[in-house]
């Protein structure tokens, strides 16, 4: 690109959501984010991803923090920013399909509380599971981002992804997100997919590219995507980057220097944001992933979050040493299921079945979720499912296979959800609380009762960190007041006084 024609590349900052979800099990408390919102708001990002994904679950399960209050606080503190969330299509933020009116209510309330950009995805890339949620976003004036979950299999190719983008645009997508949750997107396919979408549907089709950094190749992927015409890329501030997380924001800015592309981000603000999270991150060290680079993912297709989930399942069964067997089993289970992309909840479903296969024998027991996946109750997988397992799933569940959109089988449930939530102690009478209970019925009742105690931070306090640092440096035994020693040298006695440093 000639140096006299610079093209602006938008940046979505991930520090407030996917970065801490990927690096520290989504444990970051709101109190560690509010202090930097003003700088985030003024840095010049295309959007700030700050909600959705696993943050909602983590707020009520671990932090005693109302996720809706978190969203309202972000809206108040970042009035000039597009706020962005990750929405699992018909699953919303839960793990099952919800009836259409519940989807409408959730999107309406999210928009009302301050959300702008809804990145809508489906674990199976089944457009039927995206359509209603995207229409709901359009109805309330939000930005509907239709999402392609990138994966690699004998059935996935560049043309298939270009065609899928067309279906999402036909549904009214305001932009297309190419979402690479496992760091599998290599530079050349990224170039070919972005270029193909632009050539087929027009240069004004907005494309956002999201990559993790786990395999070590994806900074080059972002560059090639930009060269192919990508409009926005996702990064995380450097102090919250790399490992199973994402590529560093400041590195992207520096990489583009002299290329004819620029982000327009304010580097002074970025450095303040970097320093803020650099100070915060050690508080959550116990939740940190130990992964720095993992190139095995190119063979196994297993994203980092899925790997840690399988490891904990095996350890709970006293079989932590069998992780390699499970890693080999996952691709076989995935093939039997018709090659679904591995992202929540399909990653958990395939991963747990692989664990069962290793511990109990191949398909001696089907999990209820895997049986439903085989019968079509999560949607359509790209490939043909193993017919013997479909039959086994039928016999086990006494359900018939389906080919329709799964949500078409659901009865209206909003009124029933309201009635159920009304009975819970601590229910505040809002639709937001009804939605919280709908998505996490096992966790919400306890959260409603404990909510009045206020948010808690599960990270270490500054005092704890200080003591640990002192212990690590030997400073815990450092001299804190003058000490006088009597020293005998060559028969003469001298007095030596040691002052603290």
Coordinates of C-alpha atoms in Angstrom, one line a residue:
X1 CA 0.0 0.0 0.0
X2 CA 1.5 3.4 -0.9
X3 CA 2.6 5.5 2.0
X4 CA 0.6 8.5 0.9
X5 CA -2.8 6.6 1.3
X6 CA -3.1 5.5 4.9
X7 CA -6.0 3.3 5.8
X8 CA -7.5 3.4 9.3
X9 CA -7.6 0.1 11.1
X10 CA -10.1 -0.1 14.0
X11 CA -9.0 -1.9 17.2
X12 CA -11.3 -3.8 19.7
X13 CA -9.6 -3.9 23.1
X14 CA -10.2 -7.2 24.9
X15 CA -8.7 -6.5 28.4
X16 CA -12.1 -6.2 30.1
X17 CA -13.4 -9.5 28.8
X18 CA -11.7 -12.1 26.7
X19 CA -8.2 -11.3 28.0
X20 CA -8.9 -12.1 31.6
X21 CA -11.3 -14.9 30.6
X22 CA -8.4 -16.5 28.7
X23 CA -5.5 -15.7 31.1
X24 CA -7.1 -15.8 34.6
X25 CA -10.3 -17.8 34.5
X26 CA -12.5 -14.6 34.2
X27 CA -11.8 -13.7 37.8
X28 CA -11.1 -10.0 37.4
X29 CA -13.3 -7.9 39.7
X30 CA -14.9 -4.7 38.6
X31 CA -13.0 -2.7 41.2
X32 CA -9.8 -3.5 39.3
X33 CA -11.3 -2.1 36.1
X34 CA -13.1 1.1 37.0
X35 CA -9.9 3.1 37.6
X36 CA -8.8 2.9 34.0
X37 CA -12.2 3.3 32.2
X38 CA -11.5 7.0 31.5
X39 CA -8.3 6.3 29.6
X40 CA -9.9 3.4 27.8
X41 CA -12.7 5.7 26.7
X42 CA -10.3 8.2 25.3
X43 CA -7.7 5.9 23.7
X44 CA -9.5 5.7 20.3
X45 CA -10.6 2.1 20.2
X46 CA -13.2 1.0 17.6
X47 CA -14.9 -0.8 20.5
X48 CA -14.2 -2.1 24.1
X49 CA -15.2 -5.7 24.7
X50 CA -16.3 -5.8 28.3
X51 CA -19.3 -8.2 28.8
X52 CA -20.7 -11.5 27.7
X53 CA -18.8 -14.7 27.3
X54 CA -18.1 -16.2 30.7
X55 CA -18.1 -12.8 32.6
X56 CA -21.8 -13.1 33.5
X57 CA -21.4 -16.5 35.0
X58 CA -18.2 -15.5 36.8
X59 CA -19.8 -12.4 38.3
X60 CA -22.6 -14.4 40.1
X61 CA -20.6 -17.6 40.7
X62 CA -17.4 -16.2 42.2
X63 CA -17.5 -12.4 42.6
X64 CA -20.9 -11.7 44.1
X65 CA -21.3 -9.0 41.6
X66 CA -24.4 -8.2 39.6
X67 CA -23.4 -8.5 35.9
X68 CA -26.1 -5.9 34.9
X69 CA -24.6 -3.4 37.4
X70 CA -21.2 -4.1 35.8
X71 CA -22.6 -3.2 32.4
X72 CA -24.3 0.0 33.6
X73 CA -21.1 1.0 35.3
X74 CA -19.1 0.5 32.1
X75 CA -21.7 2.5 30.2
X76 CA -21.5 5.4 32.7
X77 CA -17.6 5.4 32.8
X78 CA -17.1 5.0 29.0
X79 CA -19.7 7.3 27.5
X80 CA -17.8 7.8 24.2
X81 CA -17.0 4.1 23.5
X82 CA -18.8 1.4 21.7
X83 CA -19.3 -1.3 24.3
X84 CA -19.1 -4.9 22.9
X85 CA -20.3 -8.3 24.1
X86 CA -20.0 -11.9 23.0
X87 CA -23.5 -13.6 22.7
X88 CA -23.9 -17.3 22.0
X89 CA -26.9 -16.9 19.7
X90 CA -29.9 -19.0 20.9
X91 CA -27.8 -20.0 24.0
X92 CA -27.5 -16.4 25.1
X93 CA -24.8 -16.7 27.9
X94 CA -26.1 -20.1 29.2
X95 CA -25.5 -23.6 28.0
X96 CA -28.9 -24.5 26.5
X97 CA -31.2 -23.1 23.8
X98 CA -33.7 -20.5 25.0
X99 CA -37.1 -19.8 23.5
X100 CA -37.3 -16.8 21.2
X101 CA -39.0 -14.4 23.6
X102 CA -36.3 -15.0 26.2
X103 CA -33.7 -14.1 23.5
X104 CA -35.7 -11.0 22.7
X105 CA -35.8 -10.0 26.4
X106 CA -32.1 -10.6 26.9
X107 CA -31.1 -8.5 23.9
X108 CA -33.5 -5.7 24.8
X109 CA -32.3 -5.5 28.4
X110 CA -28.6 -5.6 27.3
X111 CA -29.2 -2.7 24.9
X112 CA -31.2 -0.8 27.5
X113 CA -28.4 -1.2 30.1
X114 CA -25.7 0.1 27.7
X115 CA -24.6 -2.5 25.1
X116 CA -23.8 -1.4 21.5
X117 CA -22.1 -4.2 19.6
X118 CA -23.4 -7.8 19.8
X119 CA -21.0 -10.4 18.5
X120 CA -23.4 -13.2 17.9
X121 CA -22.0 -16.7 17.3
X122 CA -23.1 -20.3 17.3
X123 CA -20.8 -23.2 18.4
X124 CA -21.8 -25.2 15.3
X125 CA -21.8 -22.3 12.8
X126 CA -25.5 -23.1 12.2
X127 CA -27.0 -19.9 10.9
X128 CA -30.5 -20.9 12.1
X129 CA -29.2 -20.5 15.7
X130 CA -28.0 -16.9 14.9
X131 CA -30.9 -15.5 13.0
X132 CA -33.3 -14.7 15.8
X133 CA -30.7 -13.1 18.1
X134 CA -29.4 -11.0 15.2
X135 CA -32.9 -9.8 14.4
X136 CA -33.5 -9.0 18.0
X137 CA -30.3 -6.8 18.0
X138 CA -31.4 -5.0 14.9
X139 CA -34.8 -4.4 16.4
X140 CA -33.4 -2.5 19.4
X141 CA -30.9 -0.5 17.3
X142 CA -27.7 -2.4 18.3
X143 CA -24.9 -3.4 16.0
X144 CA -25.4 -7.0 14.9
X145 CA -22.1 -8.7 14.2
X146 CA -22.5 -12.1 12.5
X147 CA -19.8 -14.4 13.5
X148 CA -17.9 -17.2 11.8
X149 CA -16.2 -19.6 14.2
X150 CA -13.0 -20.6 12.4
X151 CA -11.9 -24.2 12.6
X152 CA -10.0 -26.7 10.5
X153 CA -11.2 -30.1 9.3
X154 CA -11.5 -32.1 6.1
X155 CA -14.9 -30.4 5.6
X156 CA -13.9 -26.8 6.2
X157 CA -12.4 -24.7 3.4
X158 CA -12.0 -21.0 2.4
X159 CA -15.0 -21.1 0.1
X160 CA -17.3 -22.5 2.8
X161 CA -16.4 -19.6 5.1
X162 CA -17.0 -17.0 2.3
X163 CA -20.5 -18.6 1.7
X164 CA -21.3 -18.5 5.4
X165 CA -20.5 -14.8 5.5
X166 CA -23.0 -14.3 2.7
X167 CA -25.8 -16.1 4.8
X168 CA -25.0 -13.8 7.7
X169 CA -25.1 -10.7 5.6
X170 CA -28.5 -11.9 4.2
X171 CA -29.7 -11.9 7.8
X172 CA -28.8 -8.3 8.1
X173 CA -25.4 -8.5 9.8
X174 CA -23.9 -5.0 10.2
X175 CA -20.4 -6.6 10.1
X176 CA -18.8 -10.0 9.9
X177 CA -16.5 -11.3 12.7
X178 CA -13.9 -14.0 11.8
X179 CA -13.5 -15.6 15.3
X180 CA -10.4 -17.8 15.9
X181 CA -10.9 -19.0 19.4
X182 CA -8.1 -21.6 19.3
X183 CA -5.3 -19.7 17.5
X184 CA -5.7 -22.0 14.4
X185 CA -6.1 -19.2 11.8
X186 CA -2.8 -19.1 9.9
X187 CA -1.8 -16.1 7.8
X188 CA -2.7 -17.3 4.3
X189 CA -6.2 -18.7 5.0
X190 CA -6.9 -15.4 6.9
X191 CA -5.9 -13.4 3.8
X192 CA -7.9 -15.7 1.5
X193 CA -11.1 -15.6 3.5
X194 CA -11.1 -11.8 4.1
X195 CA -10.1 -11.1 0.5
X196 CA -12.8 -13.5 -0.7
X197 CA -15.6 -11.9 1.4
X198 CA -14.6 -8.4 0.2
X199 CA -14.5 -9.5 -3.5
X200 CA -17.8 -11.3 -3.3
X201 CA -19.9 -9.0 -1.2
X202 CA -18.3 -5.6 -1.7
X203 CA -15.4 -3.6 -0.2
X204 CA -17.7 -1.9 2.2
X205 CA -18.5 -5.2 4.0
X206 CA -17.0 -4.6 7.5
X207 CA -14.8 -7.5 8.7
X208 CA -13.5 -7.8 12.2
X209 CA -10.8 -10.4 12.9
X210 CA -10.4 -12.0 16.4
X211 CA -7.4 -14.3 17.1
X212 CA -5.9 -15.9 20.2
X213 CA -2.1 -16.0 20.5
X214 CA -1.6 -19.6 21.8
X215 CA 0.1 -21.1 18.8
X216 CA 2.5 -18.2 18.1
X217 CA 1.5 -17.4 14.5
X218 CA -1.4 -15.0 14.8
X219 CA 0.3 -11.6 14.9
X220 CA 1.3 -12.4 11.3
X221 CA -2.3 -13.5 10.7
X222 CA -3.6 -10.1 11.8
X223 CA -1.1 -8.4 9.4
X224 CA -2.2 -10.6 6.5
X225 CA -5.9 -10.0 7.3
X226 CA -5.3 -6.2 7.3
X227 CA -3.5 -6.5 3.9
X228 CA -6.5 -8.4 2.6
X229 CA -8.9 -5.6 3.7
X230 CA -9.9 -6.4 7.3
X231 CA -11.4 -3.3 8.9
X232 CA -11.1 -4.0 12.7
X233 CA -8.8 -6.4 14.6
X234 CA -9.0 -7.5 18.2
X235 CA -6.0 -7.1 20.6
X236 CA -5.3 -6.9 24.3
X237 CA -3.1 -4.4 26.1
X238 CA 0.4 -5.9 26.4
X239 CA 0.2 -6.5 30.2
X240 CA -2.9 -8.6 29.6
X241 CA -1.7 -10.4 26.4
X242 CA -0.1 -13.5 25.0
X243 CA -0.2 -17.1 26.2
X244 CA -3.8 -18.4 25.6
X245 CA -4.8 -14.8 25.4
X246 CA -4.3 -12.4 22.5
X247 CA -1.8 -10.3 20.6
X248 CA -0.6 -7.1 22.3
X249 CA -2.3 -3.8 21.3
X250 CA 0.8 -1.7 21.4
X251 CA 2.7 -4.3 19.3
X252 CA 0.0 -4.0 16.6
X253 CA 0.4 -0.2 16.6
X254 CA 4.2 -0.5 16.2
X255 CA 3.9 -3.2 13.6
X256 CA 1.8 -1.0 11.3
X257 CA 4.2 1.9 11.4
X258 CA 5.3 2.7 7.8
X259 CA 3.0 0.2 6.3
X260 CA 0.3 2.6 5.1
X261 CA -2.1 1.4 7.8
X262 CA -2.6 3.1 11.2
X263 CA -4.9 2.6 14.2
X264 CA -5.1 6.2 15.4
X265 CA -4.8 5.0 19.0
X266 CA -3.3 7.3 21.6
X267 CA -0.1 5.7 22.7
X268 CA 0.1 7.8 25.9
X269 CA -3.3 6.5 26.9
X270 CA -2.2 2.9 25.9
X271 CA 0.8 3.1 28.2
X272 CA -1.4 4.2 31.1
X273 CA -3.8 1.3 30.4
X274 CA -0.8 -1.1 30.2
X275 CA 0.6 0.1 33.6
X276 CA -2.8 -0.2 35.3
X277 CA -3.2 -3.8 34.3
X278 CA 0.4 -4.6 35.0
X279 CA -0.2 -3.6 38.6
X280 CA -3.5 -5.5 38.8
X281 CA -2.5 -8.8 37.1
X282 CA -0.3 -10.2 40.0
X283 CA -3.4 -10.2 42.2
X284 CA -4.9 -13.1 40.2
X285 CA -1.7 -15.2 39.8
X286 CA -3.3 -18.3 41.3
X287 CA -5.8 -18.4 38.4
X288 CA -3.2 -17.8 35.7
X289 CA -2.8 -20.3 32.9
X290 CA 0.7 -21.8 32.7
X291 CA 0.6 -22.0 28.9
X292 CA 2.8 -19.7 27.0
X293 CA 2.9 -21.3 23.5
X294 CA 1.2 -24.5 22.5
X295 CA 1.7 -25.7 18.9
X296 CA 0.0 -29.1 19.6
X297 CA -3.3 -27.2 19.0
X298 CA -2.6 -27.4 15.2
X299 CA -3.0 -31.2 15.5
X300 CA -5.5 -31.5 18.3
X301 CA -7.7 -28.4 17.5
X302 CA -8.2 -28.1 21.3
X303 CA -8.5 -24.5 22.5
X304 CA -6.8 -23.6 25.8
X305 CA -9.9 -23.3 27.9
X306 CA -11.1 -26.7 26.8
X307 CA -7.7 -28.3 27.7
X308 CA -7.8 -26.9 31.3
X309 CA -11.4 -28.1 31.7
X310 CA -10.5 -31.7 30.6
X311 CA -7.4 -31.7 32.9
X312 CA -9.6 -30.8 35.9
X313 CA -12.1 -33.5 35.0
X314 CA -9.4 -36.1 34.9
X315 CA -7.7 -35.0 38.1
X316 CA -11.1 -35.2 39.9
X317 CA -11.2 -38.9 38.8
X318 CA -7.6 -39.5 39.9
X319 CA -6.6 -39.9 36.3
X320 CA -4.6 -36.7 35.7
X321 CA -1.8 -38.8 34.0
X322 CA -4.2 -39.8 31.1
X323 CA -4.5 -36.4 29.5
X324 CA -2.5 -37.5 26.4
X325 CA -4.9 -40.3 25.8
X326 CA -7.8 -37.9 25.9
X327 CA -6.0 -35.5 23.6
X328 CA -5.8 -38.3 21.0
X329 CA -9.5 -39.2 21.6
X330 CA -10.9 -35.7 21.1
X331 CA -10.3 -35.6 17.2
X332 CA -12.0 -39.0 16.9
X333 CA -15.1 -37.9 18.9
X334 CA -15.2 -34.7 16.9
X335 CA -15.2 -36.7 13.6
X336 CA -18.0 -38.9 14.9
X337 CA -20.0 -35.8 15.7
X338 CA -19.7 -34.4 12.2
X339 CA -16.7 -32.0 12.8
X340 CA -18.3 -29.3 14.9
X341 CA -16.0 -26.3 15.7
X342 CA -14.7 -26.6 19.3
X343 CA -16.0 -23.6 21.1
X344 CA -18.5 -23.2 24.1
X345 CA -20.6 -25.4 24.5
X346 CA -19.5 -27.9 21.8
X347 CA -15.9 -28.0 23.1
X348 CA -17.2 -29.0 26.6
X349 CA -19.5 -31.6 25.1
X350 CA -16.9 -33.2 22.9
X351 CA -14.2 -32.9 25.5
X352 CA -16.3 -34.5 28.3
X353 CA -17.3 -37.4 26.0
X354 CA -13.6 -38.0 25.2
X355 CA -12.8 -38.2 28.9
X356 CA -15.7 -40.7 29.4
X357 CA -14.3 -42.8 26.5
X358 CA -10.9 -43.0 28.0
X359 CA -12.0 -43.7 31.5
X360 CA -14.9 -46.1 30.8
X361 CA -14.3 -47.5 27.3
X362 CA -15.3 -46.0 23.9
X363 CA -18.9 -44.9 24.0
X364 CA -19.8 -47.3 26.8
X365 CA -21.7 -44.2 28.2
X366 CA -22.9 -41.2 26.2
X367 CA -23.3 -38.0 28.2
X368 CA -26.8 -36.5 27.9
X369 CA -25.3 -33.5 26.1
X370 CA -23.3 -35.6 23.6
X371 CA -26.5 -37.7 22.9
X372 CA -28.4 -34.4 22.2
X373 CA -25.6 -33.2 19.9
X374 CA -25.8 -36.5 17.9
X375 CA -29.6 -36.1 17.6
X376 CA -29.5 -32.5 16.3
X377 CA -30.7 -30.7 19.5
X378 CA -27.9 -28.2 19.3
X379 CA -28.2 -27.6 15.6
X380 CA -26.7 -28.9 12.4
X381 CA -23.0 -30.1 12.3
X382 CA -21.0 -29.5 9.1
X383 CA -20.5 -33.3 8.5
X384 CA -22.4 -36.5 8.8
X385 CA -22.7 -37.9 12.3
X386 CA -21.7 -41.5 13.0
X387 CA -25.1 -43.4 12.3
X388 CA -24.4 -46.1 15.0
X389 CA -23.9 -43.4 17.6
X390 CA -27.1 -41.6 16.5
X391 CA -28.9 -44.9 17.0
X392 CA -27.3 -45.4 20.4
X393 CA -28.3 -41.8 21.4
X394 CA -31.9 -42.5 20.4
X395 CA -32.0 -45.7 22.5
X396 CA -30.4 -44.0 25.5
X397 CA -32.6 -40.8 25.5
X398 CA -35.8 -42.1 23.9
X399 CA -35.7 -39.0 21.7
X400 CA -35.9 -38.9 17.9
X401 CA -33.3 -37.1 15.7
X402 CA -34.4 -33.6 14.5
X403 CA -33.5 -31.6 11.5
X404 CA -35.4 -28.4 12.4
X405 CA -34.0 -25.4 14.3
X406 CA -33.8 -26.7 17.9
X407 CA -35.6 -23.6 19.3
X408 CA -38.6 -24.3 17.2
X409 CA -39.4 -27.1 19.5
X410 CA -39.4 -24.9 22.6
X411 CA -42.7 -23.8 24.3
X412 CA -43.0 -20.1 25.3
X413 CA -41.2 -20.0 28.7
X414 CA -40.9 -16.3 29.8
X415 CA -44.0 -16.2 32.0
X416 CA -42.9 -19.5 33.7
X417 CA -39.4 -18.1 34.3
X418 CA -40.9 -15.0 35.9
X419 CA -43.0 -17.1 38.3
X420 CA -40.1 -19.3 39.2
X421 CA -37.8 -16.3 39.9
X422 CA -40.5 -14.6 42.0
X423 CA -40.2 -17.4 44.6
X424 CA -36.5 -16.8 45.2
X425 CA -35.3 -14.9 48.3
X426 CA -33.5 -11.7 47.2
X427 CA -35.2 -11.4 43.8
X428 CA -35.4 -7.6 43.1
X429 CA -38.4 -7.8 40.8
X430 CA -36.5 -6.9 37.6
X431 CA -36.4 -8.7 34.2
X432 CA -32.6 -8.7 34.6
X433 CA -32.9 -11.0 37.6
X434 CA -35.3 -13.2 35.8
X435 CA -32.7 -13.5 33.0
X436 CA -30.0 -14.3 35.5
X437 CA -32.0 -17.1 37.0
X438 CA -33.0 -18.4 33.5
X439 CA -29.4 -18.8 32.5
X440 CA -27.9 -20.0 35.7
X441 CA -30.7 -21.6 37.8
X442 CA -28.1 -23.5 39.9
X443 CA -26.2 -20.4 40.9
X444 CA -28.7 -17.5 40.9
X445 CA -30.6 -18.4 44.1
X446 CA -27.5 -18.3 46.2
X447 CA -26.3 -15.1 44.4
X448 CA -29.6 -13.3 45.1
X449 CA -29.3 -14.1 48.8
X450 CA -25.7 -13.0 49.1
X451 CA -25.9 -10.0 46.8
X452 CA -26.6 -7.5 49.6
X453 CA -23.1 -8.2 51.1
X454 CA -21.7 -6.5 48.0
X455 CA -19.0 -7.5 45.4
X456 CA -16.0 -9.4 46.5
X457 CA -12.5 -9.5 44.9
X458 CA -11.1 -13.0 44.8
X459 CA -7.6 -11.7 43.9
X460 CA -4.9 -11.1 46.5
X461 CA -4.8 -7.8 48.4
X462 CA -1.9 -5.3 48.0
X463 CA -0.7 -6.3 51.5
X464 CA -0.6 -10.0 50.6
X465 CA 1.3 -9.2 47.4
X466 CA 3.8 -7.0 49.3
X467 CA 4.4 -9.7 51.9
X468 CA 4.9 -12.3 49.1
X469 CA 7.4 -10.0 47.3
X470 CA 9.3 -9.4 50.4
X471 CA 9.5 -13.1 51.2
X472 CA 10.6 -13.9 47.6
X473 CA 13.4 -11.3 47.8
X474 CA 14.5 -12.2 51.3
X475 CA 13.3 -8.8 52.5
X476 CA 11.0 -10.4 55.1
X477 CA 14.1 -10.8 57.2
X478 CA 15.5 -7.4 56.3
X479 CA 16.9 -5.1 59.0
X480 CA 14.2 -2.7 60.2
X481 CA 16.1 -0.9 63.0
X482 CA 19.8 -0.3 63.9
X483 CA 21.7 -3.3 65.2
X484 CA 25.0 -3.0 67.1
X485 CA 27.6 -5.8 66.9
X486 CA 30.7 -6.2 69.0
X487 CA 33.5 -7.5 66.8
X488 CA 36.9 -8.8 67.9
X489 CA 39.7 -8.1 65.4
X490 CA 43.4 -9.0 66.2
X491 CA 42.7 -9.0 70.0
X492 CA 41.0 -5.6 69.8
X493 CA 37.3 -5.3 70.3
X494 CA 35.4 -2.9 68.1
X495 CA 31.7 -1.8 68.1
X496 CA 29.9 -1.9 64.7
X497 CA 26.5 -0.3 64.2
X498 CA 24.4 -1.5 61.2
X499 CA 21.6 0.9 60.0
X500 CA 18.6 -0.3 58.0
X501 CA 18.8 0.5 54.3

